Coordinates of C-alpha atoms in Angstrom, one line a residue:
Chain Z
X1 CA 0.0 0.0 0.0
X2 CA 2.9 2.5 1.1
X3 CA 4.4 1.5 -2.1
X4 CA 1.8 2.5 -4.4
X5 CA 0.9 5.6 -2.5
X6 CA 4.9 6.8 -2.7
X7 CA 5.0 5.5 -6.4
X8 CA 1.9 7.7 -6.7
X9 CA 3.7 10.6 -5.6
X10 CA 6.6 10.3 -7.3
X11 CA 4.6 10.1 -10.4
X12 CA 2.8 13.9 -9.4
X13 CA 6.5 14.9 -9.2
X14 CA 7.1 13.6 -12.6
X15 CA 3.9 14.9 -14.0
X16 CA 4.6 18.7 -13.0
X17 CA 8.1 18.7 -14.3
X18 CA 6.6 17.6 -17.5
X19 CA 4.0 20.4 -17.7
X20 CA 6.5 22.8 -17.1
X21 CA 8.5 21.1 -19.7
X22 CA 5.5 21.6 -22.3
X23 CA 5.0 25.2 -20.8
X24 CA 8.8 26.2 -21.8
X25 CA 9.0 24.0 -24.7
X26 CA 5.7 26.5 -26.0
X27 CA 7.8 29.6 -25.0
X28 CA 10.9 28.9 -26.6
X29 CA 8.7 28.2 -30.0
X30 CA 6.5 31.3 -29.4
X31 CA 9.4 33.3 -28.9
X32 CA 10.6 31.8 -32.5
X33 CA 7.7 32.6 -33.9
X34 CA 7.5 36.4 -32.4
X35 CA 11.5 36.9 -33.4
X36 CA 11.7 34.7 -36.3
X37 CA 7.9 35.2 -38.0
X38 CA 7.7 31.7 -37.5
X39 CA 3.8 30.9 -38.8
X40 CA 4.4 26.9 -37.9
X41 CA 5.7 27.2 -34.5
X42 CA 2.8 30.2 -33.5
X43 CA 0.6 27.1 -35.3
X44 CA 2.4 24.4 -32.8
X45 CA 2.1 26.3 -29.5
X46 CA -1.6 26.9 -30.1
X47 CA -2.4 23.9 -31.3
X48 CA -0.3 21.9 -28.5
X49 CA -1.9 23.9 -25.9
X50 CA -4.6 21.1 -25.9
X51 CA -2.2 18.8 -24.1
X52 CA -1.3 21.2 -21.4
X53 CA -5.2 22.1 -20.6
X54 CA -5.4 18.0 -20.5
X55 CA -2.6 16.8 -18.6
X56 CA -3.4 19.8 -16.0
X57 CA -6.6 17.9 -15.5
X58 CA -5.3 14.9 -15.2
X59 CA -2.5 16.4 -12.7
X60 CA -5.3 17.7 -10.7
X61 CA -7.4 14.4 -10.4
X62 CA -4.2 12.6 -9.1
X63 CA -3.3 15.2 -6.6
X64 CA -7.1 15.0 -5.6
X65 CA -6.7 11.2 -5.7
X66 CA -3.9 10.9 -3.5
X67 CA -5.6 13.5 -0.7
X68 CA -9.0 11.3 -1.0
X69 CA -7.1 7.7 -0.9
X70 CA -4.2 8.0 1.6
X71 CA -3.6 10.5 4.5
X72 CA -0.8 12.1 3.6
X73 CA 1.2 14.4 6.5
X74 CA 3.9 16.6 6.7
X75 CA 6.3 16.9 4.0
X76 CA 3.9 14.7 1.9
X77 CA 1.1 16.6 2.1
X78 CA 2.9 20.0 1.4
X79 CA 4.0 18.6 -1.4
X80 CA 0.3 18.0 -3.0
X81 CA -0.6 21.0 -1.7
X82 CA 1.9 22.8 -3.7
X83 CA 1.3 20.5 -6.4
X84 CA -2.5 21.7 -6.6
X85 CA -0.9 25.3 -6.6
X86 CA 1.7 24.7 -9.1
X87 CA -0.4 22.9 -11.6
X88 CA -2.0 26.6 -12.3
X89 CA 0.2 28.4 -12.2
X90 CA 2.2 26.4 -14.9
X91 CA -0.6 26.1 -17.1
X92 CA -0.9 29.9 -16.9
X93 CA 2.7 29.8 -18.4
X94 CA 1.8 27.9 -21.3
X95 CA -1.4 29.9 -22.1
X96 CA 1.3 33.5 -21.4
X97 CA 3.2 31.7 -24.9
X98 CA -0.3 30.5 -26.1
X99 CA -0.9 34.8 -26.5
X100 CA 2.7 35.3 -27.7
X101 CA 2.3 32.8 -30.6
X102 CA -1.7 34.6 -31.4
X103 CA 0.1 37.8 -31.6
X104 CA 2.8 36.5 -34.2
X105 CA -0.1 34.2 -36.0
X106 CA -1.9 37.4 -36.6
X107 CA 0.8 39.6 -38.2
X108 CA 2.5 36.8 -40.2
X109 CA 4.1 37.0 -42.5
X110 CA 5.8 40.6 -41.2
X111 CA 7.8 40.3 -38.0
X112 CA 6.2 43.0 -36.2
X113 CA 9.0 44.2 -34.0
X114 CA 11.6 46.7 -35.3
X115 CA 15.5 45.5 -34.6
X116 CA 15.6 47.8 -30.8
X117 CA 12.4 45.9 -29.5
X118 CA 13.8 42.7 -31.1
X119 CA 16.7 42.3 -29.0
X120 CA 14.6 43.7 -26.3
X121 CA 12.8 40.9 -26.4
X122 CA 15.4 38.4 -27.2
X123 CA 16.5 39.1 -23.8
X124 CA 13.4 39.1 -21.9
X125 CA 12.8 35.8 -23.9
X126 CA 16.4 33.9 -22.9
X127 CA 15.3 35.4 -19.0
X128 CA 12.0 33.9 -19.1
X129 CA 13.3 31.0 -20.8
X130 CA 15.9 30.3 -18.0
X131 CA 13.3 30.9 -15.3
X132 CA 10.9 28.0 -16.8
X133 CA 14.1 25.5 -16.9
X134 CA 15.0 26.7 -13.3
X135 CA 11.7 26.1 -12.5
X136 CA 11.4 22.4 -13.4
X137 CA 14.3 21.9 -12.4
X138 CA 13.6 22.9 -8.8
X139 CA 10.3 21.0 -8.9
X140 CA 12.7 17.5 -9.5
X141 CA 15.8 18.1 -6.9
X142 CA 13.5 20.1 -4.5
X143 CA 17.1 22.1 -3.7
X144 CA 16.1 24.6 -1.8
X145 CA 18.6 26.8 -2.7
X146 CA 18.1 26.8 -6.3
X147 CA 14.7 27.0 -6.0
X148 CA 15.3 30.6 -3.7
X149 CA 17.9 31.9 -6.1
X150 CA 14.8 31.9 -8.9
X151 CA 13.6 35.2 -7.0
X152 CA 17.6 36.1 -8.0
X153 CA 17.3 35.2 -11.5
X154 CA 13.8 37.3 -11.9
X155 CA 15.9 40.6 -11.2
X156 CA 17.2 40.4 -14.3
X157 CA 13.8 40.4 -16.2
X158 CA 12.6 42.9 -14.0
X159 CA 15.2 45.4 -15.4
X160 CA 14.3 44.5 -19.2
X161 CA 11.0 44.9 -18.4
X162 CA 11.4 48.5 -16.8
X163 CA 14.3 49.1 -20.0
X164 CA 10.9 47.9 -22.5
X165 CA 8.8 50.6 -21.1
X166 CA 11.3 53.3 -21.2
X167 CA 11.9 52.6 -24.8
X168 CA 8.2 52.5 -25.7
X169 CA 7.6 55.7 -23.8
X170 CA 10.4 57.6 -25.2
X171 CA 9.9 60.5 -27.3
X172 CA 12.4 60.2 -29.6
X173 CA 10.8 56.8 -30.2
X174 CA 9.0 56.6 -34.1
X175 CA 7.5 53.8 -34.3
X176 CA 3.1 53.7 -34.3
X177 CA 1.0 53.1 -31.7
X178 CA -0.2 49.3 -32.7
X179 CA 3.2 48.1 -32.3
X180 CA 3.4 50.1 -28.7
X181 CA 0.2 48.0 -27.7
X182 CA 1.6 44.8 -28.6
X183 CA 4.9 45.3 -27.5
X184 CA 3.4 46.6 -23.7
X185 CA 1.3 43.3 -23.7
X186 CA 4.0 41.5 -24.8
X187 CA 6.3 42.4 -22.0
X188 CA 3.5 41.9 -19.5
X189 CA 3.1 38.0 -20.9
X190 CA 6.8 37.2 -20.8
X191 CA 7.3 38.8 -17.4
X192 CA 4.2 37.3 -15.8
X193 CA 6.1 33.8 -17.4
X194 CA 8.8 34.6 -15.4
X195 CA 6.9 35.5 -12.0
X196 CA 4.6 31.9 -12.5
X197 CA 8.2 30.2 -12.3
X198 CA 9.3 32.3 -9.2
X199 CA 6.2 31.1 -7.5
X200 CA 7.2 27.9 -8.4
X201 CA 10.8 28.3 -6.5
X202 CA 8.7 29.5 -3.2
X203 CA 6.3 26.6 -3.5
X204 CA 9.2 24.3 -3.6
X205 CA 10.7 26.0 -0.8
X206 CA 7.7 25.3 1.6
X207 CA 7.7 21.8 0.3
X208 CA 11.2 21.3 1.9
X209 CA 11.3 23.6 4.4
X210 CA 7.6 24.2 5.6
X211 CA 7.8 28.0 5.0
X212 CA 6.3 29.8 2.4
X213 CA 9.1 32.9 1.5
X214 CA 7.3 36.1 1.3
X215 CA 5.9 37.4 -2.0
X216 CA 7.4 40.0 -3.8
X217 CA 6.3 43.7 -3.8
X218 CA 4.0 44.5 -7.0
X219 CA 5.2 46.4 -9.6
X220 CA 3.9 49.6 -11.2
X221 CA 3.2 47.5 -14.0
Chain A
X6 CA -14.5 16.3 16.9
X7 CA -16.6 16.6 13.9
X8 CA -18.5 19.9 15.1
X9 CA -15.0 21.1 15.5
X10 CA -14.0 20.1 11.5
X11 CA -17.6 22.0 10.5
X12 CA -17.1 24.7 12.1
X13 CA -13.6 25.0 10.4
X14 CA -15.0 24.1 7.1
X15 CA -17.4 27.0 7.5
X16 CA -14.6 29.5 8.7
X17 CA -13.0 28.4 5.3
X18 CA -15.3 29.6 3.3
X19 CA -16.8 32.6 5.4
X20 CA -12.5 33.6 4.8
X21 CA -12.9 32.9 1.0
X22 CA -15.7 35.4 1.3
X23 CA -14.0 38.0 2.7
X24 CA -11.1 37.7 0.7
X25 CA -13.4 38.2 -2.5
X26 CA -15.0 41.3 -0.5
X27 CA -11.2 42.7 0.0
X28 CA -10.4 42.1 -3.9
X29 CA -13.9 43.6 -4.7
X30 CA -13.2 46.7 -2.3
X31 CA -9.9 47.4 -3.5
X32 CA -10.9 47.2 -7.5
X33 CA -13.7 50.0 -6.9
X34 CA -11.4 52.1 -5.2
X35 CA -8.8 51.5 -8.1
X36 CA -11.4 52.4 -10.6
X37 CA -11.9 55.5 -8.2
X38 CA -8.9 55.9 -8.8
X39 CA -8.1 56.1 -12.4
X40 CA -11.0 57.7 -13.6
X41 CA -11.2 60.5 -10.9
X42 CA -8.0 61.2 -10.3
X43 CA -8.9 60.1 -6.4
X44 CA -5.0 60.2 -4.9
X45 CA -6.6 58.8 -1.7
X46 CA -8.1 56.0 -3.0
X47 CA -4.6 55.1 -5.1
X48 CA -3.0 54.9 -1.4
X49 CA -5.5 52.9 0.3
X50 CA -5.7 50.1 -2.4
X51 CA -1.7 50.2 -2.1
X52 CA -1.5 50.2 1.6
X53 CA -3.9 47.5 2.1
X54 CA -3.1 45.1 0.0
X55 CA -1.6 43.7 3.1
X56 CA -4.2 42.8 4.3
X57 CA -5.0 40.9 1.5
X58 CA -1.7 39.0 1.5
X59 CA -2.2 38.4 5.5
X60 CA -5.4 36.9 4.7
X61 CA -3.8 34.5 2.0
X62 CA -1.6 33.0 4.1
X63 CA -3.8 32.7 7.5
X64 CA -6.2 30.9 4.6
X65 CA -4.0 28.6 3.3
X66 CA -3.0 27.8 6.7
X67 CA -6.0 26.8 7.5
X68 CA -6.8 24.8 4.5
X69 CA -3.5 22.8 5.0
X70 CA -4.5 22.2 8.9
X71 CA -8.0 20.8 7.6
X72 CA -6.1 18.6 5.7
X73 CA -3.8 17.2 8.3
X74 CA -5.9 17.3 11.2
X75 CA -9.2 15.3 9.6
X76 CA -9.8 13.3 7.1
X77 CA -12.0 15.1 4.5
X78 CA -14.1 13.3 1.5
X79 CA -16.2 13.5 -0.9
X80 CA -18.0 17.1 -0.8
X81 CA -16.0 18.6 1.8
X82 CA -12.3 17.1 0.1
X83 CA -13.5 19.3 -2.7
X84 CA -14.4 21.9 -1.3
X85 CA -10.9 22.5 1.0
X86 CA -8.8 21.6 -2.8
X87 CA -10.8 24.5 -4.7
X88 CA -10.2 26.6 -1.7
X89 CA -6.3 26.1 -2.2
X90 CA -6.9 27.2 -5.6
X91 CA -9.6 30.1 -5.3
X92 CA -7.3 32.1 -2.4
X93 CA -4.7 32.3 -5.5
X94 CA -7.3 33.6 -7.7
X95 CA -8.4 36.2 -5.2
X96 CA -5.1 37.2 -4.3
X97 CA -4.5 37.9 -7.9
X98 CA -7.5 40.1 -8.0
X99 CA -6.5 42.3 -5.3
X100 CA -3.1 42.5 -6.7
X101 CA -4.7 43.4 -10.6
X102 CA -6.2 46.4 -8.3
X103 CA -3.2 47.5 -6.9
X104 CA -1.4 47.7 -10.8
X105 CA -4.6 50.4 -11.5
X106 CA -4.3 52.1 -8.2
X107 CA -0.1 52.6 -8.8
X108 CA -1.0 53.6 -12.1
X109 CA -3.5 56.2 -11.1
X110 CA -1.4 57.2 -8.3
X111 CA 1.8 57.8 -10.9
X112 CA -0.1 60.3 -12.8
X113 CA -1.6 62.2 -10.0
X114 CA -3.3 65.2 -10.2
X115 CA -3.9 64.0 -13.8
X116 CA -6.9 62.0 -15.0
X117 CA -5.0 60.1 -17.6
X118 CA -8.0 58.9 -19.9
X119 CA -9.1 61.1 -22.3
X120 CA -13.0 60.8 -22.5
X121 CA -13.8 58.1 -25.0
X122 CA -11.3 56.0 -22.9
X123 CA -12.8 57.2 -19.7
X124 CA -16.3 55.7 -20.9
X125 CA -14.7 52.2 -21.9
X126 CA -12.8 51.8 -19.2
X127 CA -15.5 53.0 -16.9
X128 CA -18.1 50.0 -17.9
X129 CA -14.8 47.1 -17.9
X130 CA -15.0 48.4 -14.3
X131 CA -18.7 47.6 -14.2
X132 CA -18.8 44.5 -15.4
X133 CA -15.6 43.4 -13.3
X134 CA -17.1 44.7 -10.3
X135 CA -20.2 43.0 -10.8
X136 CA -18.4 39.8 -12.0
X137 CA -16.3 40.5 -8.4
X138 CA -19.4 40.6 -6.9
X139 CA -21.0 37.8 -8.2
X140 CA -17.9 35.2 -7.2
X141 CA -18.6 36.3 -3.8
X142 CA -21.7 35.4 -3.7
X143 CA -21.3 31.8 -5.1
X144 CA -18.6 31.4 -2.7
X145 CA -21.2 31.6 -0.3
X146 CA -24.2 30.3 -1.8
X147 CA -22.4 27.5 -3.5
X148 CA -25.2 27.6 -6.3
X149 CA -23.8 25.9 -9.4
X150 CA -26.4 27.4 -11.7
X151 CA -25.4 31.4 -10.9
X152 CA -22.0 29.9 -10.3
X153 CA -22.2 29.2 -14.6
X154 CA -23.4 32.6 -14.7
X155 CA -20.1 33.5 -14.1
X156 CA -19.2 33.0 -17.9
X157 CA -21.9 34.6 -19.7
X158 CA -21.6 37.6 -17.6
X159 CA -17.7 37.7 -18.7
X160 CA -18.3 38.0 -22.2
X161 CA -19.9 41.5 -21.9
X162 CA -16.1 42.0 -20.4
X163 CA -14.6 40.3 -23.7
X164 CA -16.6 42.6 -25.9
X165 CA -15.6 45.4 -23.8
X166 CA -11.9 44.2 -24.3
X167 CA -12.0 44.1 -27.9
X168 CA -13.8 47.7 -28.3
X169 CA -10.8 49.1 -26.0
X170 CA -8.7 47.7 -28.8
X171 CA -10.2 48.8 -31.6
X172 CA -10.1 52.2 -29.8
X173 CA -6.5 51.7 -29.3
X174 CA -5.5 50.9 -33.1
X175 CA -8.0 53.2 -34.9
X176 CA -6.1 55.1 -37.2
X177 CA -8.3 58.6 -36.2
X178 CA -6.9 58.2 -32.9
X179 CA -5.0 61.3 -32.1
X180 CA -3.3 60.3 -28.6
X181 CA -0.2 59.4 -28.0
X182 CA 2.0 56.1 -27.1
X183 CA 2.4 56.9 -23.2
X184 CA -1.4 56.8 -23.2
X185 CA -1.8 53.8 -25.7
X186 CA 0.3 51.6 -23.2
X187 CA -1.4 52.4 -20.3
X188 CA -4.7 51.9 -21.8
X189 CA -3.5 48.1 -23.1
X190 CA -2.2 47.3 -19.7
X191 CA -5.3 48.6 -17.5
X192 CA -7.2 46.7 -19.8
X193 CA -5.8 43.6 -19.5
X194 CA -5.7 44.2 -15.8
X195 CA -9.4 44.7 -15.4
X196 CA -10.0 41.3 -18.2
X197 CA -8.2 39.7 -16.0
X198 CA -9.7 40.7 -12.7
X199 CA -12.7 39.1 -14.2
X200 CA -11.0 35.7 -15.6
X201 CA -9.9 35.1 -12.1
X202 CA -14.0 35.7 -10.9
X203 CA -14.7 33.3 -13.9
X204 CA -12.3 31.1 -12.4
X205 CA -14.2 31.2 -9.3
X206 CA -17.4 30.0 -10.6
X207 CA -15.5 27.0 -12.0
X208 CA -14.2 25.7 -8.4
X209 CA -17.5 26.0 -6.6
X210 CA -19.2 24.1 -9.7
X211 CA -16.8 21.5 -8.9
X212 CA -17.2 21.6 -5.2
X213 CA -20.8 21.0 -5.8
X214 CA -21.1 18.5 -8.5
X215 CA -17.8 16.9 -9.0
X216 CA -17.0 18.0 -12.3
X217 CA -14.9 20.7 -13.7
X218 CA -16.2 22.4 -16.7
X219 CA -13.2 23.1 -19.7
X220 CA -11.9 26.4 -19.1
X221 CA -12.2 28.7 -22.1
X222 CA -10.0 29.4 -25.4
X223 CA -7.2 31.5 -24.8
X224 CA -8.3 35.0 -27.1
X225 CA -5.8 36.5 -29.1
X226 CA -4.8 39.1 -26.1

């Protein structure tokens, strides 16, 4: 029976780490697609999307499984707690690329960034990109100190992201005020990525440690 | 023992409650806010946003102790998992209110919508507070048919959304790119707001009936 049940969990473990797997996989190709005008990766990231939607489901049915079937305490139980937790907020990554790859779909063939807000983005991309590979990483070793240094590696996008705004709100600036809106929602979707998989790291952290680290201040944005 | 366990399942949900009345408060006074120019208002959604993340924690507290200390099933297992979900929908209300409120508060004494804006953004408000509203209520209520409500009532919010855009990208526009990225950001913040209420409605459906109904297609924004 214990067997089973701990085969059970280990299989929740393995499940999440594969969402988030899906969830970068579809950023790294909706970032192709943004960059690169890439019509059949914005095509694969929507379509895919279907299988994150579905294996969240099926996540969340095991997680309930295990809480209805076996009693798990302590350490056990925070982890399906934060597995219940996590299981959102990783699908919320994959539908943050699922908008990325609509905004590409709808201007292909034209890439719709001009080469400033390219490499802009090229860098908020590799951040958030780094974040999501941190983050499933963290959810296999449960280190907590890799999992804390996630908040660490979110500084970084929190700079591009303040560097984004003050190119799109500076005067000398030319460009029209279509590309402004998509670039500002843009942003906002790769830097919400990146927070999902810093609330990943503090989930992990209470899983090991039983405390839940403090969330971070909000933004202007 | 058990009257002990109800009245903590009861506490649960009289806290999900008033989390959804904190999140409900702090989006009118955001919306205060922005389109008057209230500088008051800005600081009090700021400033007690604390409260809101207090309350988060004390709540998932509690949910976790309901899950060590008895053995829910059934009904009640349902209704303690959605809860563990529904505080981080709230939270992320409350916290969607405090990006409008820091906004508002930035460009203080200004009103920063011009008046076409001012009108659009003034019935997203509407139907988020309403859609706020409404979660709270099937929180308490737990009825599944006004808890599918939820849904139909958003898509007044998605039209909304889609007229802000086509404000935003009509060529006759005459306002400028500071403006146009403000007006794409509060509008996602308030289409959000009311995913998360949306998102609501889902979990008490499936605390009452057992099944969770398919989220919607991710739009284009």
């Amino acid at each position: 029976m214990r067997s089973v049940y701990h085969r059970q969990l280990a299989e929740l473990t393995v499940q999440l780490g594969e969402m988030c797997g899906l969830a970068n996989e579809a950023m790294r190709r909706a970032t192709d697609a943004l960059l690169e005008a890439d019509l059949d990766a914005a095509e694969q990231v929507i379509r895919e999307h279907d299988r994150m939607v579905a294996l969240r489901a099926e996540t969340e049915r095991e997680a309930f499984a295990l809480l209805a079937l076996q009693q798990p305490v302590a350490g056990e139980l925070r982890a399906i707690f934060s597995a219940i937790q996590i299981i959102t907020d990783i699908e919320r990554m994959g539908a943050l690329a699922v908008h990325i790859a609509k905004i590409a779909r709808r201007e292909h063939p034209n890439r719709i960034l001009p080469d400033d807000l390219r490499a802009c983005f090229a860098d908020m991309a590799g951040v958030a990109i780094a974040l999501g590979d941190s983050a499933k990483q963290v959810l296999i070793s449960r280190d907590p100190q890799q999992a804390a240094r996630l908040r660490e590696q979110d500084d970084a996008m929190d700079q591009l992201y303040r560097n984004l705004f003050s190119t799109l709100l500076d005067e000398d600036w030319r460009d029209n005020i279509p590309l402004a809106v998509d670039a500002a929602l843009l942003g906002r979707f790769y830097e919400r990525f990146a927070d999902h998989a810093v609330e990943v790291g503090r989930r992990v952290v209470f899983i090991v440690s039983g405390d839940l680290p403090t969330p971070d201040e909000i933004s202007t944005y």
